[in-house]
mmCIF file of C-alpha atoms in Angstrom:
data_model
loop_
_atom_site.group_PDB
_atom_site.id
_atom_site.type_symbol
_atom_site.label_atom_id
_atom_site.label_comp_id
_atom_site.label_asym_id
_atom_site.label_seq_id
_atom_site.Cartn_x
_atom_site.Cartn_y
_atom_site.Cartn_z
ATOM 1 C CA MET A 30 0.000 0.000 0.000
ATOM 2 C CA SER A 31 1.099 3.556 -0.537
ATOM 3 C CA GLU A 32 0.617 6.748 1.431
ATOM 4 C CA LEU A 33 -2.166 7.619 -1.027
ATOM 5 C CA SER A 34 -4.136 4.545 -0.011
ATOM 6 C CA PHE A 35 -3.740 5.594 3.632
ATOM 7 C CA ASP A 36 -5.147 9.034 2.832
ATOM 8 C CA ALA A 37 -8.184 7.600 1.019
ATOM 9 C CA PRO A 38 -11.236 7.306 3.284
ATOM 10 C CA VAL A 39 -12.841 4.066 4.362
ATOM 11 C CA TRP A 40 -16.514 3.831 3.462
ATOM 12 C CA HIS A 41 -18.807 2.416 6.144
ATOM 13 C CA HIS A 42 -22.610 2.424 5.722
ATOM 14 C CA GLY A 43 -22.330 5.131 3.054
ATOM 15 C CA LYS A 44 -20.193 7.409 5.210
ATOM 16 C CA ALA A 45 -16.552 8.318 4.496
ATOM 17 C CA LEU A 46 -14.348 7.722 7.538
ATOM 18 C CA ARG A 47 -10.857 9.170 7.938
ATOM 19 C CA LYS A 48 -8.150 6.567 8.640
ATOM 20 C CA GLY A 49 -5.917 6.765 11.692
ATOM 21 C CA TYR A 50 -3.089 4.703 13.082
ATOM 22 C CA THR A 51 -2.531 2.455 16.064
ATOM 23 C CA THR A 52 -0.889 3.117 19.394
ATOM 24 C CA GLY A 53 1.644 0.444 18.417
ATOM 25 C CA SER A 54 2.549 2.406 15.282
ATOM 26 C CA CYS A 55 3.062 5.503 17.438
ATOM 27 C CA ALA A 56 5.308 3.565 19.829
ATOM 28 C CA THR A 57 7.262 2.093 16.911
ATOM 29 C CA ALA A 58 7.790 5.492 15.288
ATOM 30 C CA ALA A 59 8.772 7.111 18.599
ATOM 31 C CA ALA A 60 11.291 4.341 19.350
ATOM 32 C CA LYS A 61 12.751 4.450 15.848
ATOM 33 C CA VAL A 62 13.248 8.218 15.854
ATOM 34 C CA ALA A 63 14.660 8.227 19.398
ATOM 35 C CA ALA A 64 17.199 5.574 18.342
ATOM 36 C CA LEU A 65 18.140 7.576 15.254
ATOM 37 C CA MET A 66 18.488 10.784 17.279
ATOM 38 C CA VAL A 67 20.758 9.245 19.909
ATOM 39 C CA LEU A 68 22.985 7.769 17.188
ATOM 40 C CA ARG A 69 23.159 10.920 15.077
ATOM 41 C CA GLN A 70 23.134 13.307 18.054
ATOM 42 C CA HIS A 71 20.700 15.700 16.407
ATOM 43 C CA LEU A 72 16.967 16.276 16.645
ATOM 44 C CA ILE A 73 14.673 14.787 14.013
ATOM 45 C CA HIS A 74 11.182 16.184 13.439
ATOM 46 C CA GLN A 75 9.628 13.603 11.083
ATOM 47 C CA VAL A 76 9.906 9.845 10.879
ATOM 48 C CA SER A 77 8.583 7.181 8.511
ATOM 49 C CA ILE A 78 7.639 3.632 9.383
ATOM 50 C CA VAL A 79 5.995 0.821 7.473
ATOM 51 C CA THR A 80 3.103 -0.740 9.376
ATOM 52 C CA PRO A 81 2.601 -4.517 9.570
ATOM 53 C CA SER A 82 -0.095 -4.125 6.881
ATOM 54 C CA GLY A 83 2.419 -2.473 4.531
ATOM 55 C CA VAL A 84 1.218 1.130 4.840
ATOM 56 C CA THR A 85 3.941 3.788 5.030
ATOM 57 C CA LEU A 86 3.295 6.433 7.683
ATOM 58 C CA CYS A 87 5.220 9.704 7.783
ATOM 59 C CA LEU A 88 4.651 11.115 11.274
ATOM 60 C CA ASN A 89 5.566 14.353 13.023
ATOM 61 C CA VAL A 90 7.817 14.015 16.062
ATOM 62 C CA GLU A 91 6.958 15.930 19.224
ATOM 63 C CA SER A 92 9.077 16.682 22.300
ATOM 64 C CA PRO A 93 12.390 15.424 20.857
ATOM 65 C CA HIS A 94 15.236 15.462 23.375
ATOM 66 C CA ILE A 95 18.780 14.068 23.439
ATOM 67 C CA GLU A 96 21.021 13.730 26.458
ATOM 68 C CA GLY A 97 24.237 11.767 26.010
ATOM 69 C CA GLN A 98 23.473 8.139 25.118
ATOM 70 C CA GLN A 99 19.725 8.614 25.592
ATOM 71 C CA ALA A 100 16.993 10.205 23.480
ATOM 72 C CA ILE A 101 13.268 10.720 23.972
ATOM 73 C CA ALA A 102 10.638 11.343 21.310
ATOM 74 C CA ALA A 103 6.850 11.306 21.118
ATOM 75 C CA ILE A 104 4.228 10.719 18.446
ATOM 76 C CA ARG A 105 0.671 12.017 18.836
ATOM 77 C CA LYS A 106 -1.943 9.268 18.398
ATOM 78 C CA ASP A 107 -4.489 9.897 15.653
ATOM 79 C CA GLY A 108 -7.267 7.332 15.657
ATOM 80 C CA GLY A 109 -8.920 8.865 12.587
ATOM 81 C CA ASP A 110 -12.706 8.735 12.825
ATOM 82 C CA ASP A 111 -12.492 5.551 14.924
ATOM 83 C CA VAL A 112 -11.231 7.217 18.094
ATOM 84 C CA ASP A 113 -10.288 5.324 21.231
ATOM 85 C CA ALA A 114 -9.076 6.267 24.702
ATOM 86 C CA THR A 115 -5.583 7.040 23.388
ATOM 87 C CA HIS A 116 -6.682 9.403 20.569
ATOM 88 C CA GLY A 117 -4.712 12.654 20.809
ATOM 89 C CA MET A 118 -2.295 11.363 23.457
ATOM 90 C CA LEU A 119 1.460 11.555 23.145
ATOM 91 C CA ILE A 120 3.101 8.121 23.020
ATOM 92 C CA PHE A 121 6.739 8.443 24.115
ATOM 93 C CA ALA A 122 9.819 6.287 23.698
ATOM 94 C CA ARG A 123 13.072 6.627 25.608
ATOM 95 C CA VAL A 124 16.012 4.858 23.973
ATOM 96 C CA THR A 125 19.293 4.377 25.816
ATOM 97 C CA LEU A 126 22.173 2.777 23.935
ATOM 98 C CA ASN A 127 24.215 0.028 25.584
ATOM 99 C CA ASP A 128 26.922 -2.469 24.643
ATOM 100 C CA SER A 129 24.908 -5.640 25.275
ATOM 101 C CA GLY A 130 23.907 -6.237 21.661
ATOM 102 C CA GLU A 131 20.361 -6.865 22.936
ATOM 103 C CA ILE A 132 17.230 -4.744 22.731
ATOM 104 C CA THR A 133 15.144 -4.694 25.907
ATOM 105 C CA LEU A 134 11.622 -3.294 25.886
ATOM 106 C CA THR A 135 9.876 -2.029 29.008
ATOM 107 C CA GLY A 136 6.758 -0.064 29.782
ATOM 108 C CA GLY A 137 6.827 3.047 31.912
ATOM 109 C CA GLU A 138 4.175 5.465 33.131
ATOM 110 C CA GLY A 139 0.768 4.848 31.576
ATOM 111 C CA ILE A 140 1.610 1.408 30.189
ATOM 112 C CA GLY A 141 -0.170 -1.507 31.797
ATOM 113 C CA THR A 142 1.357 -4.708 33.136
ATOM 114 C CA VAL A 143 0.443 -8.258 32.108
ATOM 115 C CA THR A 144 -1.539 -9.732 35.004
ATOM 116 C CA ARG A 145 -3.042 -12.877 33.417
ATOM 117 C CA LYS A 146 -1.826 -15.766 31.312
ATOM 118 C CA GLY A 147 -3.205 -16.256 27.846
ATOM 119 C CA ILE A 148 -1.875 -13.406 25.715
ATOM 120 C CA GLY A 149 1.532 -14.969 25.167
ATOM 121 C CA LEU A 150 3.477 -12.486 27.277
ATOM 122 C CA PRO A 151 5.206 -13.117 30.605
ATOM 123 C CA LEU A 152 3.301 -12.118 33.731
ATOM 124 C CA GLY A 153 4.611 -8.816 35.060
ATOM 125 C CA SER A 154 5.930 -7.642 31.699
ATOM 126 C CA ALA A 155 4.776 -4.485 29.933
ATOM 127 C CA ALA A 156 1.349 -4.892 28.318
ATOM 128 C CA ILE A 157 2.671 -4.307 24.825
ATOM 129 C CA ASN A 158 1.252 -6.904 22.455
ATOM 130 C CA ARG A 159 3.404 -9.168 20.296
ATOM 131 C CA THR A 160 3.002 -7.326 16.986
ATOM 132 C CA PRO A 161 3.940 -3.893 18.396
ATOM 133 C CA ARG A 162 6.810 -5.512 20.340
ATOM 134 C CA HIS A 163 8.122 -6.986 17.112
ATOM 135 C CA THR A 164 7.755 -3.753 15.111
ATOM 136 C CA ILE A 165 9.372 -1.666 17.879
ATOM 137 C CA GLU A 166 12.318 -4.057 18.204
ATOM 138 C CA SER A 167 12.734 -4.302 14.411
ATOM 139 C CA ALA A 168 12.645 -0.521 13.932
ATOM 140 C CA VAL A 169 15.198 0.042 16.691
ATOM 141 C CA ARG A 170 17.447 -2.757 15.366
ATOM 142 C CA GLU A 171 17.286 -1.226 11.878
ATOM 143 C CA ALA A 172 18.305 2.144 13.347
ATOM 144 C CA ILE A 173 21.142 0.980 15.630
ATOM 145 C CA GLY A 174 22.550 -1.866 13.546
ATOM 146 C CA PRO A 175 23.313 -5.477 14.489
ATOM 147 C CA ALA A 176 26.063 -4.954 17.093
ATOM 148 C CA ARG A 177 24.661 -2.280 19.419
ATOM 149 C CA GLY A 178 22.138 -2.794 22.174
ATOM 150 C CA ALA A 179 19.407 -0.514 23.454
ATOM 151 C CA ASP A 180 16.999 -0.202 26.341
ATOM 152 C CA VAL A 181 13.641 1.005 25.046
ATOM 153 C CA GLU A 182 10.964 2.332 27.378
ATOM 154 C CA ILE A 183 7.498 3.149 26.058
ATOM 155 C CA PHE A 184 5.478 5.522 28.220
ATOM 156 C CA CYS A 185 2.409 7.714 28.086
ATOM 157 C CA PRO A 186 2.372 10.413 30.798
ATOM 158 C CA GLY A 187 -1.069 11.183 32.135
ATOM 159 C CA ARG A 188 -2.587 7.895 30.997
ATOM 160 C CA ARG A 189 -3.874 5.642 33.763
ATOM 161 C CA SER A 190 -2.001 2.355 33.644
ATOM 162 C CA ALA A 191 -4.477 0.522 35.901
ATOM 163 C CA GLY A 192 -6.720 -1.231 33.430
ATOM 164 C CA ALA A 193 -5.000 0.485 30.515
ATOM 165 C CA LYS A 194 -5.352 -1.335 27.231
ATOM 166 C CA ASP A 195 -2.334 -2.904 25.559
ATOM 167 C CA VAL A 196 -0.196 -0.881 23.180
#
């Protein structure tokens, strides 16, 4: 799919609906741009990702910040005409480079915790579903290369984490 197909409305019961994008896409874009910023040591104000369905999103970056081996960036959630509780919220990623060669993903403020078996994630881990986990890790790996490691924290200040839905 192209960006043009993303811009085209979805028709539902004779009504044109504007498309949006998922919280997972926001987290992926925020993590990717934070990783790029910490590597390049300069602020970036737009980032592109390809969603699991093949749609390319070019998203504006908000609140970019770099400090040493760490960068933070946010993407504002746009649910289109199918809004949810996260519509309009800033989804942040903090990326800290390390020498481990591994990418670790955690959830911070506003991100729920897995409390029950059955969704394929370890109890006590961040409630970030498998597909967003994969896209976040892949985007960060693409940015930092095969040898570096990174700690990635996804957070959403002001969002209640108790009962919060998965990213």
